[in-house]
Amino acid sequence: MTAVAPTAPEPTRPPSAEPRRAAVSRQARWQLRLHRPALWIWAGLVLVLSAALLWLSGPLTEAAAAAWRQYDACGMNTRCTYDQPAILLYKDVYQYLTYAVFAVPFLVAAWAGATLTGRELETGTARLAWTQSVSPARWLAVELAVPAALVTVGAGLLGGLHHVAWTSGRGHIDTAKSWYDPATFLTGGPVIVALALVGLAAGALAGLAWRRALPALLTSVLVTAGAFGALNLARPYLWPSATRVSGLGPGAPAGGGLGVDEGVITSSGARHPLPECGAGQAHCQAAYDKIHAVSYYRDYHPFSHYWALQLTSAAVALVFGGVLVLIAFRLLKRRTGGVRTQEKSAA
């Protein structure tokens, strides 16, 4: 008679793992259903703006560039005609579309503050979710993760198409915006994606802090506006600048691009601010002689620094957004300690 060798028991998952995973998946589906109108509006906004940006980068740019070639060929001939409406149409459409893309982070912030967390806490929907095997931390993680994915895709598409539209006109349209124009720079690359995520984080935090829709909406928009302003002020200093030295004479310090600093260099090699009388004017010679100025200098960012400044600006914005998310989780943990205790005792 042979004995049957005992078989090792199969490893089992913790009993709470599968229900929690199902609860998180259920919450994500519920979130998409709950915010379906906002989802459709976001998709429609992205599609409309994308189509308009493609129109701008294609037919509008070609027509405006042809009109500028006609204008340049006219020279001093006052009777020469050119397609001025095409130039004006391109200018207006570019301006309006730039403002529209620029407004995306503010729209995300307003929605996140008023609806994503503010309204759910105000109406008790969030507390109901916490009783459905979803901890407050998991609830907030899902609340942020799903919109963040949609915002990243949509804002990334708009930022990329805006950059294509601007690139199409660069060098072909005389009145095209410079690469360092604040609105053009902030909407034409990964920076707009990072700022949209900052708006999402600001809205989530404001909703948790106020637990009311309207104050959270206003706070999130103000925080996002502050992030825009601070990033624009810090932009020239986020990457090492180039320096151009030019001789004293008529005009100002040479060097195009995004300016950082300028002035004069003295005979000792020291830097000195430009005299208040102006640069290169005859009556300023005495002021130059007084400080022993020998040349101008200008610290600036040329166009070759464009992507470096884009990436560093986006990184700074993402760090700020990450700090807002961390504060949101800390605030939620402090305010829902009792909820977790009740869940553990019920288990």
mmCIF file of C-alpha atoms in Angstrom:
data_model
loop_
_atom_site.group_PDB
_atom_site.id
_atom_site.type_symbol
_atom_site.label_atom_id
_atom_site.label_comp_id
_atom_site.label_asym_id
_atom_site.label_seq_id
_atom_site.Cartn_x
_atom_site.Cartn_y
_atom_site.Cartn_z
ATOM 1 C CA MET A 1 0.000 0.000 0.000
ATOM 2 C CA THR A 2 1.535 3.263 -1.085
ATOM 3 C CA ALA A 3 1.013 6.492 0.756
ATOM 4 C CA VAL A 4 -0.043 9.536 -1.176
ATOM 5 C CA ALA A 5 2.396 12.405 -0.724
ATOM 6 C CA PRO A 6 0.694 15.491 0.612
ATOM 7 C CA THR A 7 0.503 18.315 -1.873
ATOM 8 C CA ALA A 8 1.593 21.790 -0.933
ATOM 9 C CA PRO A 9 -1.291 24.205 -0.640
ATOM 10 C CA GLU A 10 -1.577 26.629 -3.501
ATOM 11 C CA PRO A 11 -0.670 30.202 -2.640
ATOM 12 C CA THR A 12 -3.697 32.345 -2.155
ATOM 13 C CA ARG A 13 -4.039 36.039 -2.572
ATOM 14 C CA PRO A 14 -4.989 38.144 0.364
ATOM 15 C CA PRO A 15 -8.776 38.139 0.625
ATOM 16 C CA SER A 16 -8.949 41.911 0.447
ATOM 17 C CA ALA A 17 -6.799 42.376 -2.690
ATOM 18 C CA GLU A 18 -9.379 41.372 -5.299
ATOM 19 C CA PRO A 19 -12.291 43.317 -3.810
ATOM 20 C CA ARG A 20 -10.131 46.427 -3.529
ATOM 21 C CA ARG A 21 -9.010 46.122 -7.128
ATOM 22 C CA ALA A 22 -12.589 45.671 -8.256
ATOM 23 C CA ALA A 23 -13.635 48.671 -6.178
ATOM 24 C CA VAL A 24 -10.970 50.853 -7.781
ATOM 25 C CA SER A 25 -12.009 49.708 -11.263
ATOM 26 C CA ARG A 26 -15.635 50.345 -10.363
ATOM 27 C CA GLN A 27 -14.736 53.816 -9.118
ATOM 28 C CA ALA A 28 -12.927 54.630 -12.392
ATOM 29 C CA ARG A 29 -15.980 53.567 -14.420
ATOM 30 C CA TRP A 30 -18.265 55.503 -12.094
ATOM 31 C CA GLN A 31 -16.050 58.557 -12.431
ATOM 32 C CA LEU A 32 -16.262 58.427 -16.235
ATOM 33 C CA ARG A 33 -20.049 58.133 -16.074
ATOM 34 C CA LEU A 34 -20.365 60.878 -13.468
ATOM 35 C CA HIS A 35 -18.244 63.326 -15.471
ATOM 36 C CA ARG A 36 -19.469 62.275 -18.901
ATOM 37 C CA PRO A 37 -20.632 65.788 -19.881
ATOM 38 C CA ALA A 38 -17.197 67.219 -19.028
ATOM 39 C CA LEU A 39 -15.556 64.386 -20.970
ATOM 40 C CA TRP A 40 -17.604 65.154 -24.076
ATOM 41 C CA ILE A 41 -16.936 68.873 -23.767
ATOM 42 C CA TRP A 42 -13.192 68.225 -23.398
ATOM 43 C CA ALA A 43 -13.141 65.927 -26.419
ATOM 44 C CA GLY A 44 -15.114 68.433 -28.483
ATOM 45 C CA LEU A 45 -12.861 71.314 -27.430
ATOM 46 C CA VAL A 46 -9.713 69.387 -28.336
ATOM 47 C CA LEU A 47 -11.116 68.326 -31.714
ATOM 48 C CA VAL A 48 -12.308 71.824 -32.649
ATOM 49 C CA LEU A 49 -9.063 73.504 -31.632
ATOM 50 C CA SER A 50 -7.012 70.802 -33.355
ATOM 51 C CA ALA A 51 -8.921 71.297 -36.595
ATOM 52 C CA ALA A 52 -8.508 75.067 -36.344
ATOM 53 C CA LEU A 53 -4.758 74.737 -35.676
ATOM 54 C CA LEU A 54 -4.383 72.469 -38.704
ATOM 55 C CA TRP A 55 -6.235 75.052 -40.781
ATOM 56 C CA LEU A 56 -3.935 77.745 -39.420
ATOM 57 C CA SER A 57 -0.748 75.816 -40.123
ATOM 58 C CA GLY A 58 -1.853 74.903 -43.644
ATOM 59 C CA PRO A 59 -4.082 77.079 -45.865
ATOM 60 C CA LEU A 60 -3.978 80.215 -43.705
ATOM 61 C CA THR A 61 -0.191 80.205 -43.393
ATOM 62 C CA GLU A 62 0.294 79.571 -47.111
ATOM 63 C CA ALA A 63 -2.058 82.405 -48.059
ATOM 64 C CA ALA A 64 -0.467 84.840 -45.601
ATOM 65 C CA ALA A 65 3.055 83.910 -46.706
ATOM 66 C CA ALA A 66 2.105 84.480 -50.361
ATOM 67 C CA ALA A 67 0.630 87.858 -49.439
ATOM 68 C CA TRP A 68 3.823 88.871 -47.665
ATOM 69 C CA ARG A 69 5.870 87.894 -50.725
ATOM 70 C CA GLN A 70 3.613 90.138 -52.792
ATOM 71 C CA TYR A 71 4.051 92.965 -50.301
ATOM 72 C CA ASP A 72 7.841 92.627 -50.234
ATOM 73 C CA ALA A 73 7.945 92.606 -54.026
ATOM 74 C CA CYS A 74 6.034 95.888 -54.165
ATOM 75 C CA GLY A 75 8.893 97.855 -52.632
ATOM 76 C CA MET A 76 8.174 101.591 -52.905
ATOM 77 C CA ASN A 77 5.440 101.133 -55.494
ATOM 78 C CA THR A 78 2.345 102.542 -53.776
ATOM 79 C CA ARG A 79 0.033 101.274 -56.529
ATOM 80 C CA CYS A 80 1.088 97.676 -56.021
ATOM 81 C CA THR A 81 -1.610 95.402 -54.591
ATOM 82 C CA TYR A 82 -1.286 92.453 -52.248
ATOM 83 C CA ASP A 83 -3.656 90.183 -50.336
ATOM 84 C CA GLN A 84 -3.949 92.161 -47.118
ATOM 85 C CA PRO A 85 -7.064 90.281 -45.865
ATOM 86 C CA ALA A 86 -5.047 87.031 -45.849
ATOM 87 C CA ILE A 87 -2.401 88.633 -43.618
ATOM 88 C CA LEU A 88 -4.988 90.054 -41.232
ATOM 89 C CA LEU A 89 -6.935 86.775 -41.096
ATOM 90 C CA TYR A 90 -3.798 84.825 -40.216
ATOM 91 C CA LYS A 91 -2.922 87.329 -37.499
ATOM 92 C CA ASP A 92 -6.390 87.224 -35.932
ATOM 93 C CA VAL A 93 -6.791 83.446 -36.064
ATOM 94 C CA TYR A 94 -3.312 82.887 -34.608
ATOM 95 C CA GLN A 95 -4.046 85.291 -31.765
ATOM 96 C CA TYR A 96 -7.435 83.774 -30.925
ATOM 97 C CA LEU A 97 -6.187 80.184 -31.092
ATOM 98 C CA THR A 98 -3.186 81.033 -28.928
ATOM 99 C CA TYR A 99 -5.477 82.508 -26.298
ATOM 100 C CA ALA A 100 -7.757 79.476 -26.543
ATOM 101 C CA VAL A 101 -4.897 77.026 -25.916
ATOM 102 C CA PHE A 102 -3.547 79.361 -23.229
ATOM 103 C CA ALA A 103 -6.897 79.068 -21.410
ATOM 104 C CA VAL A 104 -6.836 75.255 -21.259
ATOM 105 C CA PRO A 105 -5.049 74.994 -17.857
ATOM 106 C CA PHE A 106 -7.515 77.494 -16.376
ATOM 107 C CA LEU A 107 -10.474 75.469 -17.661
ATOM 108 C CA VAL A 108 -8.983 72.287 -16.207
ATOM 109 C CA ALA A 109 -8.366 74.022 -12.874
ATOM 110 C CA ALA A 110 -11.899 75.419 -12.718
ATOM 111 C CA TRP A 111 -13.437 72.036 -13.493
ATOM 112 C CA ALA A 112 -11.212 70.159 -11.052
ATOM 113 C CA GLY A 113 -11.925 72.560 -8.207
ATOM 114 C CA ALA A 114 -15.646 72.919 -8.787
ATOM 115 C CA THR A 115 -16.558 69.393 -9.893
ATOM 116 C CA LEU A 116 -13.833 66.800 -9.424
ATOM 117 C CA THR A 117 -13.382 67.153 -5.656
ATOM 118 C CA GLY A 118 -15.281 70.230 -4.483
ATOM 119 C CA ARG A 119 -18.755 69.089 -5.531
ATOM 120 C CA GLU A 120 -18.187 65.455 -4.562
ATOM 121 C CA LEU A 121 -17.210 66.475 -1.050
ATOM 122 C CA GLU A 122 -19.991 69.031 -0.835
ATOM 123 C CA THR A 123 -22.697 66.540 -1.874
ATOM 124 C CA GLY A 124 -21.285 63.566 0.064
ATOM 125 C CA THR A 125 -20.496 61.480 -3.034
ATOM 126 C CA ALA A 126 -16.896 61.043 -1.915
ATOM 127 C CA ARG A 127 -17.855 59.740 1.537
ATOM 128 C CA LEU A 128 -20.213 57.273 -0.107
ATOM 129 C CA ALA A 129 -17.310 55.972 -2.210
ATOM 130 C CA TRP A 130 -15.198 55.512 0.932
ATOM 131 C CA THR A 131 -17.784 53.056 2.240
ATOM 132 C CA GLN A 132 -17.516 50.933 -0.925
ATOM 133 C CA SER A 133 -14.167 49.263 -0.091
ATOM 134 C CA VAL A 134 -12.217 52.248 -1.494
ATOM 135 C CA SER A 135 -9.970 54.090 0.938
ATOM 136 C CA PRO A 136 -9.790 57.893 0.743
ATOM 137 C CA ALA A 137 -6.230 57.691 -0.610
ATOM 138 C CA ARG A 138 -7.247 55.309 -3.391
ATOM 139 C CA TRP A 139 -10.271 57.471 -4.119
ATOM 140 C CA LEU A 140 -8.101 60.549 -4.607
ATOM 141 C CA ALA A 141 -5.536 58.606 -6.646
ATOM 142 C CA VAL A 142 -8.208 57.452 -9.099
ATOM 143 C CA GLU A 143 -9.830 60.898 -9.104
ATOM 144 C CA LEU A 144 -6.508 62.352 -10.264
ATOM 145 C CA ALA A 145 -5.194 59.548 -12.483
ATOM 146 C CA VAL A 146 -8.082 59.314 -14.954
ATOM 147 C CA PRO A 147 -8.366 63.074 -15.662
ATOM 148 C CA ALA A 148 -4.571 63.409 -15.721
ATOM 149 C CA ALA A 149 -4.345 60.866 -18.555
ATOM 150 C CA LEU A 150 -7.067 62.623 -20.558
ATOM 151 C CA VAL A 151 -5.606 66.084 -19.901
ATOM 152 C CA THR A 152 -2.113 64.949 -20.906
ATOM 153 C CA VAL A 153 -3.313 63.521 -24.214
ATOM 154 C CA GLY A 154 -5.527 66.492 -25.085
ATOM 155 C CA ALA A 155 -3.172 69.268 -23.992
ATOM 156 C CA GLY A 156 -0.220 67.473 -25.579
ATOM 157 C CA LEU A 157 -2.020 67.332 -28.909
ATOM 158 C CA LEU A 158 -2.925 71.028 -28.742
ATOM 159 C CA GLY A 159 0.588 72.063 -27.713
ATOM 160 C CA GLY A 160 2.144 70.054 -30.530
ATOM 161 C CA LEU A 161 -0.228 71.428 -33.169
ATOM 162 C CA HIS A 162 0.266 74.989 -31.934
ATOM 163 C CA HIS A 163 4.026 74.566 -32.273
ATOM 164 C CA VAL A 164 3.569 73.222 -35.804
ATOM 165 C CA ALA A 165 1.380 76.209 -36.686
ATOM 166 C CA TRP A 166 3.942 78.669 -35.337
ATOM 167 C CA THR A 167 6.833 76.865 -37.064
ATOM 168 C CA SER A 168 4.976 76.967 -40.382
ATOM 169 C CA GLY A 169 4.873 80.759 -40.307
ATOM 170 C CA ARG A 170 8.358 81.362 -38.910
ATOM 171 C CA GLY A 171 10.561 82.942 -41.567
ATOM 172 C CA HIS A 172 7.667 83.258 -44.029
ATOM 173 C CA ILE A 173 5.395 85.776 -42.316
ATOM 174 C CA ASP A 174 6.984 89.054 -41.309
ATOM 175 C CA THR A 175 4.618 89.662 -38.390
ATOM 176 C CA ALA A 176 4.881 86.140 -36.949
ATOM 177 C CA LYS A 177 5.363 86.062 -33.204
ATOM 178 C CA SER A 178 8.870 85.496 -31.863
ATOM 179 C CA TRP A 179 9.634 82.182 -30.179
ATOM 180 C CA TYR A 180 10.074 83.886 -26.805
ATOM 181 C CA ASP A 181 6.724 85.691 -26.907
ATOM 182 C CA PRO A 182 5.152 84.595 -23.578
ATOM 183 C CA ALA A 183 1.860 83.327 -24.978
ATOM 184 C CA THR A 184 3.538 81.585 -27.936
ATOM 185 C CA PHE A 185 6.176 79.939 -25.749
ATOM 186 C CA LEU A 186 3.801 78.755 -23.029
ATOM 187 C CA THR A 187 1.322 77.222 -25.497
ATOM 188 C CA GLY A 188 3.699 75.704 -28.044
ATOM 189 C CA GLY A 189 5.164 72.636 -26.363
ATOM 190 C CA PRO A 190 5.261 70.464 -23.236
ATOM 191 C CA VAL A 191 4.903 73.506 -20.980
ATOM 192 C CA ILE A 192 1.168 73.745 -21.683
ATOM 193 C CA VAL A 193 0.759 70.081 -20.684
ATOM 194 C CA ALA A 194 2.612 70.630 -17.415
ATOM 195 C CA LEU A 195 0.570 73.738 -16.640
ATOM 196 C CA ALA A 196 -2.671 71.888 -17.374
ATOM 197 C CA LEU A 197 -1.621 69.219 -14.865
ATOM 198 C CA VAL A 198 -0.815 71.991 -12.390
ATOM 199 C CA GLY A 199 -4.357 73.254 -12.889
ATOM 200 C CA LEU A 200 -5.704 69.754 -12.215
ATOM 201 C CA ALA A 201 -3.657 69.427 -9.021
ATOM 202 C CA ALA A 202 -4.588 72.937 -7.884
ATOM 203 C CA GLY A 203 -8.263 72.209 -8.440
ATOM 204 C CA ALA A 204 -8.125 68.922 -6.537
ATOM 205 C CA LEU A 205 -6.348 70.548 -3.600
ATOM 206 C CA ALA A 206 -8.707 73.530 -3.546
ATOM 207 C CA GLY A 207 -11.712 71.203 -3.559
ATOM 208 C CA LEU A 208 -10.313 69.246 -0.612
ATOM 209 C CA ALA A 209 -9.483 72.428 1.261
ATOM 210 C CA TRP A 210 -12.812 74.216 0.771
ATOM 211 C CA ARG A 211 -15.149 71.233 0.281
ATOM 212 C CA ARG A 212 -17.358 73.622 -1.665
ATOM 213 C CA ALA A 213 -17.522 74.104 -5.413
ATOM 214 C CA LEU A 214 -17.462 77.870 -5.921
ATOM 215 C CA PRO A 215 -14.595 78.814 -3.554
ATOM 216 C CA ALA A 216 -12.574 75.877 -4.890
ATOM 217 C CA LEU A 217 -13.129 77.061 -8.462
ATOM 218 C CA LEU A 218 -11.896 80.577 -7.724
ATOM 219 C CA THR A 219 -8.905 79.368 -5.687
ATOM 220 C CA SER A 220 -7.768 76.874 -8.318
ATOM 221 C CA VAL A 221 -7.909 79.487 -11.086
ATOM 222 C CA LEU A 222 -5.903 81.952 -8.982
ATOM 223 C CA VAL A 223 -3.248 79.343 -8.157
ATOM 224 C CA THR A 224 -2.957 78.404 -11.835
ATOM 225 C CA ALA A 225 -2.618 82.072 -12.805
ATOM 226 C CA GLY A 226 0.138 82.429 -10.204
ATOM 227 C CA ALA A 227 1.929 79.413 -11.673
ATOM 228 C CA PHE A 228 1.753 80.979 -15.151
ATOM 229 C CA GLY A 229 3.144 84.280 -13.921
ATOM 230 C CA ALA A 230 5.901 82.774 -11.794
ATOM 231 C CA LEU A 231 7.029 80.431 -14.567
ATOM 232 C CA ASN A 232 7.162 83.268 -17.092
ATOM 233 C CA LEU A 233 9.265 85.389 -14.711
ATOM 234 C CA ALA A 234 11.628 82.503 -13.954
ATOM 235 C CA ARG A 235 11.912 81.356 -17.578
ATOM 236 C CA PRO A 236 15.070 83.362 -18.504
ATOM 237 C CA TYR A 237 16.949 81.891 -15.535
ATOM 238 C CA LEU A 238 16.101 78.199 -15.978
ATOM 239 C CA TRP A 239 18.950 77.575 -18.432
ATOM 240 C CA PRO A 240 22.460 79.066 -18.780
ATOM 241 C CA SER A 241 22.323 82.074 -21.074
ATOM 242 C CA ALA A 242 24.667 83.095 -23.883
ATOM 243 C CA THR A 243 26.609 86.373 -23.792
ATOM 244 C CA ARG A 244 27.334 88.707 -26.688
ATOM 245 C CA VAL A 245 29.853 91.550 -26.409
ATOM 246 C CA SER A 246 29.730 94.468 -28.854
ATOM 247 C CA GLY A 247 31.598 97.737 -29.166
ATOM 248 C CA LEU A 248 30.264 101.019 -27.882
ATOM 249 C CA GLY A 249 28.480 103.051 -30.506
ATOM 250 C CA PRO A 250 25.065 104.040 -31.788
ATOM 251 C CA GLY A 251 22.263 101.711 -30.877
ATOM 252 C CA ALA A 252 21.908 99.234 -28.028
ATOM 253 C CA PRO A 253 23.750 96.060 -26.969
ATOM 254 C CA ALA A 254 23.632 93.552 -29.813
ATOM 255 C CA GLY A 255 22.032 90.151 -29.488
ATOM 256 C CA GLY A 256 18.517 88.933 -30.219
ATOM 257 C CA GLY A 257 16.357 86.404 -28.451
ATOM 258 C CA LEU A 258 15.084 86.256 -24.896
ATOM 259 C CA GLY A 259 16.986 88.862 -22.904
ATOM 260 C CA VAL A 260 18.347 88.159 -19.431
ATOM 261 C CA ASP A 261 20.636 91.077 -18.636
ATOM 262 C CA GLU A 262 22.526 93.841 -20.424
ATOM 263 C CA GLY A 263 24.862 96.703 -19.671
ATOM 264 C CA VAL A 264 28.439 97.864 -20.242
ATOM 265 C CA ILE A 265 31.819 96.342 -19.455
ATOM 266 C CA THR A 266 34.403 98.622 -17.902
ATOM 267 C CA SER A 267 38.151 98.673 -18.514
ATOM 268 C CA SER A 268 38.644 96.526 -15.408
ATOM 269 C CA GLY A 269 36.332 93.847 -16.802
ATOM 270 C CA ALA A 270 33.501 94.644 -14.381
ATOM 271 C CA ARG A 271 29.893 94.805 -15.493
ATOM 272 C CA HIS A 272 27.871 97.965 -15.015
ATOM 273 C CA PRO A 273 24.207 98.754 -15.810
ATOM 274 C CA LEU A 274 23.463 100.943 -18.793
ATOM 275 C CA PRO A 275 23.489 104.668 -17.922
ATOM 276 C CA GLU A 276 20.001 106.123 -17.676
ATOM 277 C CA CYS A 277 20.750 108.546 -20.508
ATOM 278 C CA GLY A 278 20.485 105.692 -23.054
ATOM 279 C CA ALA A 279 22.885 103.690 -25.137
ATOM 280 C CA GLY A 280 25.110 105.159 -27.814
ATOM 281 C CA GLN A 281 23.826 108.737 -27.657
ATOM 282 C CA ALA A 282 26.361 111.555 -27.920
ATOM 283 C CA HIS A 283 25.411 113.176 -24.609
ATOM 284 C CA CYS A 284 25.999 109.856 -22.827
ATOM 285 C CA GLN A 285 29.691 109.729 -23.734
ATOM 286 C CA ALA A 286 30.579 111.560 -20.520
ATOM 287 C CA ALA A 287 28.700 108.952 -18.497
ATOM 288 C CA TYR A 288 30.563 106.153 -20.293
ATOM 289 C CA ASP A 289 33.902 107.859 -19.734
ATOM 290 C CA LYS A 290 33.111 108.312 -16.055
ATOM 291 C CA ILE A 291 32.747 104.559 -15.478
ATOM 292 C CA HIS A 292 35.491 103.680 -18.045
ATOM 293 C CA ALA A 293 33.103 101.691 -20.249
ATOM 294 C CA VAL A 294 34.734 99.915 -23.181
ATOM 295 C CA SER A 295 31.935 97.704 -24.617
ATOM 296 C CA TYR A 296 28.374 96.525 -24.318
ATOM 297 C CA TYR A 297 27.333 93.095 -23.112
ATOM 298 C CA ARG A 298 24.019 91.256 -23.381
ATOM 299 C CA ASP A 299 23.045 87.965 -21.769
ATOM 300 C CA TYR A 300 20.285 86.311 -23.767
ATOM 301 C CA HIS A 301 18.814 83.033 -24.977
ATOM 302 C CA PRO A 302 19.034 82.387 -28.732
ATOM 303 C CA PHE A 303 16.543 80.215 -30.562
ATOM 304 C CA SER A 304 18.811 77.201 -30.045
ATOM 305 C CA HIS A 305 17.816 77.294 -26.353
ATOM 306 C CA TYR A 306 14.132 76.852 -27.194
ATOM 307 C CA TRP A 307 13.729 73.182 -26.321
ATOM 308 C CA ALA A 308 16.022 73.395 -23.320
ATOM 309 C CA LEU A 309 13.841 76.154 -21.894
ATOM 310 C CA GLN A 310 10.681 74.249 -22.815
ATOM 311 C CA LEU A 311 11.779 71.104 -21.007
ATOM 312 C CA THR A 312 13.150 72.852 -17.934
ATOM 313 C CA SER A 313 10.034 75.022 -17.664
ATOM 314 C CA ALA A 314 7.822 71.945 -17.949
ATOM 315 C CA ALA A 315 9.904 70.146 -15.326
ATOM 316 C CA VAL A 316 9.584 73.043 -12.887
ATOM 317 C CA ALA A 317 5.823 73.168 -13.432
ATOM 318 C CA LEU A 318 5.525 69.398 -12.885
ATOM 319 C CA VAL A 319 7.483 69.635 -9.639
ATOM 320 C CA PHE A 320 5.112 72.336 -8.442
ATOM 321 C CA GLY A 321 2.142 70.214 -9.455
ATOM 322 C CA GLY A 322 3.637 67.250 -7.604
ATOM 323 C CA VAL A 323 3.946 69.348 -4.452
ATOM 324 C CA LEU A 324 0.274 70.301 -4.745
ATOM 325 C CA VAL A 325 -0.689 66.633 -5.097
ATOM 326 C CA LEU A 326 1.410 65.698 -2.056
ATOM 327 C CA ILE A 327 -0.284 68.428 -0.009
ATOM 328 C CA ALA A 328 -3.669 67.165 -1.192
ATOM 329 C CA PHE A 329 -2.949 63.632 0.017
ATOM 330 C CA ARG A 330 -1.647 64.923 3.357
ATOM 331 C CA LEU A 331 -4.748 67.069 3.825
ATOM 332 C CA LEU A 332 -7.030 64.154 2.933
ATOM 333 C CA LYS A 333 -5.218 61.884 5.382
ATOM 334 C CA ARG A 334 -5.586 64.390 8.188
ATOM 335 C CA ARG A 335 -9.290 64.922 7.555
ATOM 336 C CA THR A 336 -10.312 61.288 7.025
ATOM 337 C CA GLY A 337 -8.457 59.494 9.829
ATOM 338 C CA GLY A 338 -11.776 58.525 11.376
ATOM 339 C CA VAL A 339 -13.021 57.035 8.146
ATOM 340 C CA ARG A 340 -10.092 54.643 7.920
ATOM 341 C CA THR A 341 -10.462 53.656 11.562
ATOM 342 C CA GLN A 342 -14.102 52.778 10.997
ATOM 343 C CA GLU A 343 -13.189 50.733 7.906
ATOM 344 C CA LYS A 344 -10.601 48.730 9.856
ATOM 345 C CA SER A 345 -12.981 48.060 12.727
ATOM 346 C CA ALA A 346 -15.713 47.007 10.305
ATOM 347 C CA ALA A 347 -13.314 44.586 8.602
#
